[in-house]
Short mmCIF file of C-alpha atoms and ligand atoms in Angstrom, two decimals:
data_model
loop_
_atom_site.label_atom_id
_atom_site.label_comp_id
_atom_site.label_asym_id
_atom_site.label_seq_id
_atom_site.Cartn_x
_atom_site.Cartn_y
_atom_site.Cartn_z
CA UNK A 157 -72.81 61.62 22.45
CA UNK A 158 -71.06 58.68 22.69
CA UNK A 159 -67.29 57.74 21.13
CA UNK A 160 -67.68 57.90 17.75
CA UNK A 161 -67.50 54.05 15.81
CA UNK A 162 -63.93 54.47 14.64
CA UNK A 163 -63.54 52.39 11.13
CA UNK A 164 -60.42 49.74 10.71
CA UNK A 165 -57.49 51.73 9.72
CA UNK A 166 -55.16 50.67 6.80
CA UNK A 167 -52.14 48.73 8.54
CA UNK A 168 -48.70 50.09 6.83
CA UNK A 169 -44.76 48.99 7.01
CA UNK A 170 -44.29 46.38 10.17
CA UNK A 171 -47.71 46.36 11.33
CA UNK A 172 -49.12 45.41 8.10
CA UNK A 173 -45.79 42.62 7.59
CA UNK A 174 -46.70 41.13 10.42
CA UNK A 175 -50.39 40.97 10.20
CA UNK A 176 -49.77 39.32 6.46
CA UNK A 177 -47.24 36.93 7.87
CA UNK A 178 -49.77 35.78 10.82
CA UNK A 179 -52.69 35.69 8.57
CA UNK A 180 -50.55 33.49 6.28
CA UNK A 181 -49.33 31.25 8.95
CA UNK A 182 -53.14 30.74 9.48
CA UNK A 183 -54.35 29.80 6.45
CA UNK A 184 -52.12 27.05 6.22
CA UNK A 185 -52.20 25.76 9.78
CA UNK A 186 -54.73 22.42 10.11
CA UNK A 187 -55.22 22.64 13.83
CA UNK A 188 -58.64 24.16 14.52
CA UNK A 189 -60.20 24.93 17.31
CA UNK A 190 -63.63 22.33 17.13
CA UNK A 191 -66.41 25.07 17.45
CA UNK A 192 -69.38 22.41 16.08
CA UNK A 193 -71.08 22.94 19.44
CA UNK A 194 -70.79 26.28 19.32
CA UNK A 195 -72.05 26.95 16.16
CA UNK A 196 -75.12 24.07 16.95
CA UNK A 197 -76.07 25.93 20.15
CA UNK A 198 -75.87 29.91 17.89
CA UNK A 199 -78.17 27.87 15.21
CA UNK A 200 -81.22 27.12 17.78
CA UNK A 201 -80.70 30.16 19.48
CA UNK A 202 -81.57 31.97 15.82
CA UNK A 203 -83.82 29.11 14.73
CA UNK A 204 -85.49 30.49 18.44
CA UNK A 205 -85.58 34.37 17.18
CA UNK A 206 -86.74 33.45 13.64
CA UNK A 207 -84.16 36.30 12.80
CA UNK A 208 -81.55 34.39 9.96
CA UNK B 105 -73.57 29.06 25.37
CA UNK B 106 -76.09 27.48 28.04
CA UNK B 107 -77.67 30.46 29.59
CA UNK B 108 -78.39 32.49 26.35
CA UNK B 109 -79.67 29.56 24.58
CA UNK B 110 -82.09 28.19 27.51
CA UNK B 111 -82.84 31.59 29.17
CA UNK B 112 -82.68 33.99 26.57
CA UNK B 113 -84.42 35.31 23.59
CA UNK B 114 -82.06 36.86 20.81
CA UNK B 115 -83.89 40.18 19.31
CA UNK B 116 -83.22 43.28 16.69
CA UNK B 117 -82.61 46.47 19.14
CA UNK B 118 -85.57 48.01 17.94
CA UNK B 119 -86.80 51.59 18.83
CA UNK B 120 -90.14 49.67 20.41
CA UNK B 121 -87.84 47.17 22.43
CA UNK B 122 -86.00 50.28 23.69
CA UNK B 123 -89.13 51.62 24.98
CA UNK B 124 -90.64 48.89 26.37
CA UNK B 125 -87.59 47.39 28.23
CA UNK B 126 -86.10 48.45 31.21
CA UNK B 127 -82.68 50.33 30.09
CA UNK B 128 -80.00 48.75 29.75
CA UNK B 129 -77.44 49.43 32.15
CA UNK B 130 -73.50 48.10 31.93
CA UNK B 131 -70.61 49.13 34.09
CA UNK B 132 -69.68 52.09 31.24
CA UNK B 133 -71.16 55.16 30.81
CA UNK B 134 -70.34 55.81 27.19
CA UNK B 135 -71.78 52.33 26.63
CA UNK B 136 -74.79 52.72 28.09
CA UNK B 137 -75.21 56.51 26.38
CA UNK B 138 -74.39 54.63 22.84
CA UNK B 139 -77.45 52.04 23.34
CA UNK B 140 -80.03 54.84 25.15
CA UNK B 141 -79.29 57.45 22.33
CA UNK B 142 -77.27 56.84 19.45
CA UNK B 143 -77.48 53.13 18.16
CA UNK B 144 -80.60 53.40 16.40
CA UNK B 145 -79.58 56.65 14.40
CA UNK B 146 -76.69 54.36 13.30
CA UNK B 147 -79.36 51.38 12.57
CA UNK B 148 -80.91 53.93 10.69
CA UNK B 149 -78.53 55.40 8.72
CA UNK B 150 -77.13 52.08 7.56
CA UNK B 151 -73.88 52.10 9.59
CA UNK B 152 -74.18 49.51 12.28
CA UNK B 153 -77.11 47.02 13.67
CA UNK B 154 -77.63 46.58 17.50
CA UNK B 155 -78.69 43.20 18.68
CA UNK B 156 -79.64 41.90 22.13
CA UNK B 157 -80.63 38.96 24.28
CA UNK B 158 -83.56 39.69 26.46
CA UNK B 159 -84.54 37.35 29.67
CA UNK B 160 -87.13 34.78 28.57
CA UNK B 161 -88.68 35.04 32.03
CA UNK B 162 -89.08 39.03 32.31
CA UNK B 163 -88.40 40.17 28.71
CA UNK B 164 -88.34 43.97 29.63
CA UNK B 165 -84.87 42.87 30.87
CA UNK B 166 -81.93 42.74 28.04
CA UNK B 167 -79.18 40.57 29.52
CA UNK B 168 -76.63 42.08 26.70
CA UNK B 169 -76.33 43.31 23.11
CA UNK B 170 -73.88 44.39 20.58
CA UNK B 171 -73.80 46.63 17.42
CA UNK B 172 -72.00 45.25 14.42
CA UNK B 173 -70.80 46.47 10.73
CA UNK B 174 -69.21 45.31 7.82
CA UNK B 175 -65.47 46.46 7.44
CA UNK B 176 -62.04 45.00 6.50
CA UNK B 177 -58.31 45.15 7.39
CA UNK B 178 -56.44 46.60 4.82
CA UNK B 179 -52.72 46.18 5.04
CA UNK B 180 -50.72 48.10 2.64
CA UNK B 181 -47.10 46.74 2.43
CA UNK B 182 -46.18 48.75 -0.08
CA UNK B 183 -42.43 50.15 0.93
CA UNK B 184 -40.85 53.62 1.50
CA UNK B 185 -39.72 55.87 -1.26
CA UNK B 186 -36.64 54.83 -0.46
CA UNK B 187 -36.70 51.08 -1.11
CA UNK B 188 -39.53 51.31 -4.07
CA UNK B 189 -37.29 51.23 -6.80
CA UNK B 190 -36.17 47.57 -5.72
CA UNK B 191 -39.43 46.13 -5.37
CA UNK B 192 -41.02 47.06 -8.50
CA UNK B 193 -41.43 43.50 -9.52
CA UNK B 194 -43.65 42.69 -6.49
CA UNK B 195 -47.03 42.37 -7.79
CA UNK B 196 -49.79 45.28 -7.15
CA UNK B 197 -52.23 42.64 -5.19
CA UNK B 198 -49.35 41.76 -3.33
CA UNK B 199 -48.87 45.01 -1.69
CA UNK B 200 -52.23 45.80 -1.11
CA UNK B 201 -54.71 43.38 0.58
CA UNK B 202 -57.98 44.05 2.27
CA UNK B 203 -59.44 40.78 4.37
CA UNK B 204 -63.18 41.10 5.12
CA UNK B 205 -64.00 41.75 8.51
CA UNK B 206 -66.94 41.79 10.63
CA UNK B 207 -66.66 45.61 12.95
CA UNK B 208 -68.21 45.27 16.83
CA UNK B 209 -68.85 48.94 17.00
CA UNK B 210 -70.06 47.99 21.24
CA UNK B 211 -70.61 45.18 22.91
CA UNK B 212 -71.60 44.97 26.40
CA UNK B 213 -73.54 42.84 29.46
CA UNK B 214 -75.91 43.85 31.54
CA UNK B 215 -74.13 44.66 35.24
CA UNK B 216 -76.92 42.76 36.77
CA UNK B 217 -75.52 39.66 34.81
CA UNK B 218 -71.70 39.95 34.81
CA UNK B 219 -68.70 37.97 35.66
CA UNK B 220 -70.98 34.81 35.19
CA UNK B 221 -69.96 33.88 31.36
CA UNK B 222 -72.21 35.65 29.76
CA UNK B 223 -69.76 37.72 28.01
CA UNK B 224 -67.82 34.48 26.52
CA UNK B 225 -71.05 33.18 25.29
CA UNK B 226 -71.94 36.31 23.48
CA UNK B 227 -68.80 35.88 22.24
CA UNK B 228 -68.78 32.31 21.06
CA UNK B 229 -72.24 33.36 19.46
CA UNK B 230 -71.05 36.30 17.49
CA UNK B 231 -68.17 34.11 16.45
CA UNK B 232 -70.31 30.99 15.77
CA UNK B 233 -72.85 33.21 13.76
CA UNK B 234 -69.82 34.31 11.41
CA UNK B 235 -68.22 31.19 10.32
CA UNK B 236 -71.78 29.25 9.69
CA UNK B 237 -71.88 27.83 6.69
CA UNK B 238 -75.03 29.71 5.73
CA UNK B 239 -73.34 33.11 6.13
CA UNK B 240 -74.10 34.70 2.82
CA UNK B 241 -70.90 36.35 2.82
CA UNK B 242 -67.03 35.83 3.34
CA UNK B 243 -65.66 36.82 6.65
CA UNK B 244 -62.31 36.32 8.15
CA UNK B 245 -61.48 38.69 11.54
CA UNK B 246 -63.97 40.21 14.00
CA UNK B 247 -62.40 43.38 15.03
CA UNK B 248 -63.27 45.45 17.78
CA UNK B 249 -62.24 48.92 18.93
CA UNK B 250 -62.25 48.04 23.11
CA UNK B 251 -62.25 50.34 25.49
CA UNK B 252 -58.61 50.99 27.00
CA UNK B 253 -59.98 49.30 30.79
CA UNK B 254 -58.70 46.66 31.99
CA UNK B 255 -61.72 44.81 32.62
CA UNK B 256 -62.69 44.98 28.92
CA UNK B 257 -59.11 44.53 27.31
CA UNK B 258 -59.13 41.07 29.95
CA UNK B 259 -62.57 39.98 28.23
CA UNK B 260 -61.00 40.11 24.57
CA UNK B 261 -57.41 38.51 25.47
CA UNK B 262 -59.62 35.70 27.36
CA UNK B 263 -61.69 35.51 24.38
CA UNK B 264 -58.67 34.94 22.23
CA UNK B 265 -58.20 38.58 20.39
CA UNK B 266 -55.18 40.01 19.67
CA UNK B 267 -54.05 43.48 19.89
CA UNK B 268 -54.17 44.90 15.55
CA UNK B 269 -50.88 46.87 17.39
CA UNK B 270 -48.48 45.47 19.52
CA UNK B 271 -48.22 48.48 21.61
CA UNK B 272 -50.03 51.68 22.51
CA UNK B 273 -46.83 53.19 21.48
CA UNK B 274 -47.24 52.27 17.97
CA UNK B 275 -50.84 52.26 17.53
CA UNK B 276 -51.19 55.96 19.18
CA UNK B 277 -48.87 56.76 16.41
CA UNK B 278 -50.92 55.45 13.89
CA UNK B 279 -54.05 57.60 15.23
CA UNK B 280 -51.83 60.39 15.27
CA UNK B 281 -52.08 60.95 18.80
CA UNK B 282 -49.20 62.33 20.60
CA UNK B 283 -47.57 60.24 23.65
CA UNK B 284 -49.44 62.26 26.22
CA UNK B 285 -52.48 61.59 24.16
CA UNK B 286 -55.01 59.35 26.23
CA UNK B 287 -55.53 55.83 23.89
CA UNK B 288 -59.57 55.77 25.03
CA UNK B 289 -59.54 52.06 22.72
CA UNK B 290 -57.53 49.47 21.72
CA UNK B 291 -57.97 47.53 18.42
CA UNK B 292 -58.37 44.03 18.97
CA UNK B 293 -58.93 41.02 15.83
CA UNK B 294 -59.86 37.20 16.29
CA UNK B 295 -58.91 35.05 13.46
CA UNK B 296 -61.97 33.23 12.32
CA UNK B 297 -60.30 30.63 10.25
CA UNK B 298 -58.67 29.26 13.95
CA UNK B 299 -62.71 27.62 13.93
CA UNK B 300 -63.88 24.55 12.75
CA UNK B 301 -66.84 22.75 12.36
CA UNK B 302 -67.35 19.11 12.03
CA UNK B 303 -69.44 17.57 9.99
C1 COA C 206 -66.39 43.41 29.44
C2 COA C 206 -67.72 42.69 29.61
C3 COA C 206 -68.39 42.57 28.23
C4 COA C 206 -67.48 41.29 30.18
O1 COA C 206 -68.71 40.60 30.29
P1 COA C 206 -68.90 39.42 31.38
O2 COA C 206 -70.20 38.76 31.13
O3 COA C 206 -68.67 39.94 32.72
O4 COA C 206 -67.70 38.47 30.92
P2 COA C 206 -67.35 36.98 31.42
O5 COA C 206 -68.08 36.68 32.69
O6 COA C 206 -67.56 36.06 30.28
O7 COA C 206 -65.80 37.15 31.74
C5 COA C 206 -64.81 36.84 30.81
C6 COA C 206 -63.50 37.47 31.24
O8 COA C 206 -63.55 38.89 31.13
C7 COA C 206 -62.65 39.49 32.10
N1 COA C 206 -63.41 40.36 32.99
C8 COA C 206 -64.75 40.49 33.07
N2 COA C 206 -65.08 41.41 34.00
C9 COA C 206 -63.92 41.86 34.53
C10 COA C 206 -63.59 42.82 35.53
N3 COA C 206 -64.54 43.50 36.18
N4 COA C 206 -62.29 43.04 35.81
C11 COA C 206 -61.31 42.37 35.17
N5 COA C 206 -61.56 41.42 34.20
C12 COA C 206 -62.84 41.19 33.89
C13 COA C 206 -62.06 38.32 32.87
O9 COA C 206 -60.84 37.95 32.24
C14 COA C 206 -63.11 37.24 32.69
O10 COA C 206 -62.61 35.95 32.85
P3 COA C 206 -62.59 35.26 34.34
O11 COA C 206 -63.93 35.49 34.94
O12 COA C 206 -62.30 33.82 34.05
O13 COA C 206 -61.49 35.96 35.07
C15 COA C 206 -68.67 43.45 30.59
O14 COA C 206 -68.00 43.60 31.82
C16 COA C 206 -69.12 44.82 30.10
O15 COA C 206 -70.12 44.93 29.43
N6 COA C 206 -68.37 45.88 30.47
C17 COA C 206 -68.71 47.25 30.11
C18 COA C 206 -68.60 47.51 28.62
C19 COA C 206 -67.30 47.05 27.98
O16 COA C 206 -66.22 47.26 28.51
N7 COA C 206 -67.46 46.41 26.79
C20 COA C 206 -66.36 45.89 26.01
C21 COA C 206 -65.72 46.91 25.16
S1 COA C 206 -66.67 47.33 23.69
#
């Protein structure tokens, strides 16, 4: 049998600081990453499978 | 995403694709044993759904798939014993949080088709597919559990995940794995709020 799917484990003392601090950060950041054609391209590929 | 989108058909990895496509081989043994025997019994039971792209022009051939499932990264900053007392004003939902995630239990490409991009455009799909705004729910990270190879730990960093822990170190202490202890996988996030889309 293959590896097991392991779940997410809960993130505790610095790990989890950090992880809060750079999800933060995120959140409040403006400066995206365009992904319109991207996301354009994954919508005709689906519109193509009829699977939504 | 050029090749999956003109080439490529995306499908549900069905029991009666299985058996009517040639298998599906990828440079991983374990990977290639999850998708011949054991994704459908987690399809099944509710615990993770395999997708693939199949070649337009021969569709007994799948050019790569992935399993997904719904999960979350729970941080708990809740401090020692020792330090408790002190922060006993910091709110309860401050201490705990849980951001939705979206889990890729596997994810692999056919060996016939690799090192030409395929991988990234999987990628940019699966990422795509997430932050569209008719995704019925909320979902912040894609997290994935990669193997410890360098090959596949290259494909995430170029894809822009980070490591959940900075260092095997640390995160074979969190599995509770001693330092001889093998790490077999490495978990990785991507940030899907780093994404936009223009209107
Ligand atoms: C890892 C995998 C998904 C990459 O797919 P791919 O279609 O070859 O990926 P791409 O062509 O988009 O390559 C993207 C990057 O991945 C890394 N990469 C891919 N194959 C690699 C290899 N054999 N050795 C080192 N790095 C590799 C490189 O950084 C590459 O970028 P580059 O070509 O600009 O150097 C594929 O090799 C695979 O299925 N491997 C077996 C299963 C696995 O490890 N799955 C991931 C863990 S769940």
């Amino acid at each position: 049998m293959a590896i097991t799917i392991k779940n997410i484990p809960v993130l505790n003392n610095s790990s989890a600081k950090s992880f809060v601090v750079m999800a933060d950060n995120a959140s409040k950041k403006t400066v995206v990453v365009n992904f319109s054609s991207q996301v354009k391209s994954a919508k005709n590929i689906l519109e193509k499978s009829k699977l939504k | 995403m050029d090749f999956l989108e003109s080439k490529c058909s995306f499908k549900n990895f069905t029991e009666e694709l299985i058996k009517s496509s040639n298998s599906f081989e990828c440079d991983n043994s374990d990977l290639n044993d999850f998708f011949q025997n054991d994704c459908l019994n987690y399809s099944k039971d509710l615990l993770g759904k395999s997708y693939c792209f199949t070649l337009d022009d021969d569709d007994t051939n799948i050019v790569c798939a992935f399993t997904i499932s719904n999960d979350s990264i729970k941080v708990n900053t809740l401090p020692n014993n020792r330090k408790r007392h002190i922060n006993k004003s910091i709110p309860r939902q401050k201490q705990f949080k849980s951001y939705p995630a979206v889990l890729i239990g596997r994810l692999g490409v056919n060996k016939n088709f690799g090192r030409q991009g395929i991988g990234t455009e999987l990628m940019d799909f699966i990422k795509s597919w997430f932050i569209d705004k008719d995704n019925k729910t909320g979902c912040r990270f894609i997290v994935v559990d990669s193997y410890n190879t360098k090959e596949a730990l290259n494909y995430y960093l170029k894809n822009n995940f980070h490591f959940l822990f900075s260092t095997e170190l640390q995160e074979k202490e969190h599995m509770g794995l001693t330092i001889s202890n093998e790490l077999k996988t490495r978990l990785m996030f991507f940030d899907l709020i780093n994404l936009g889309i223009e209107n």
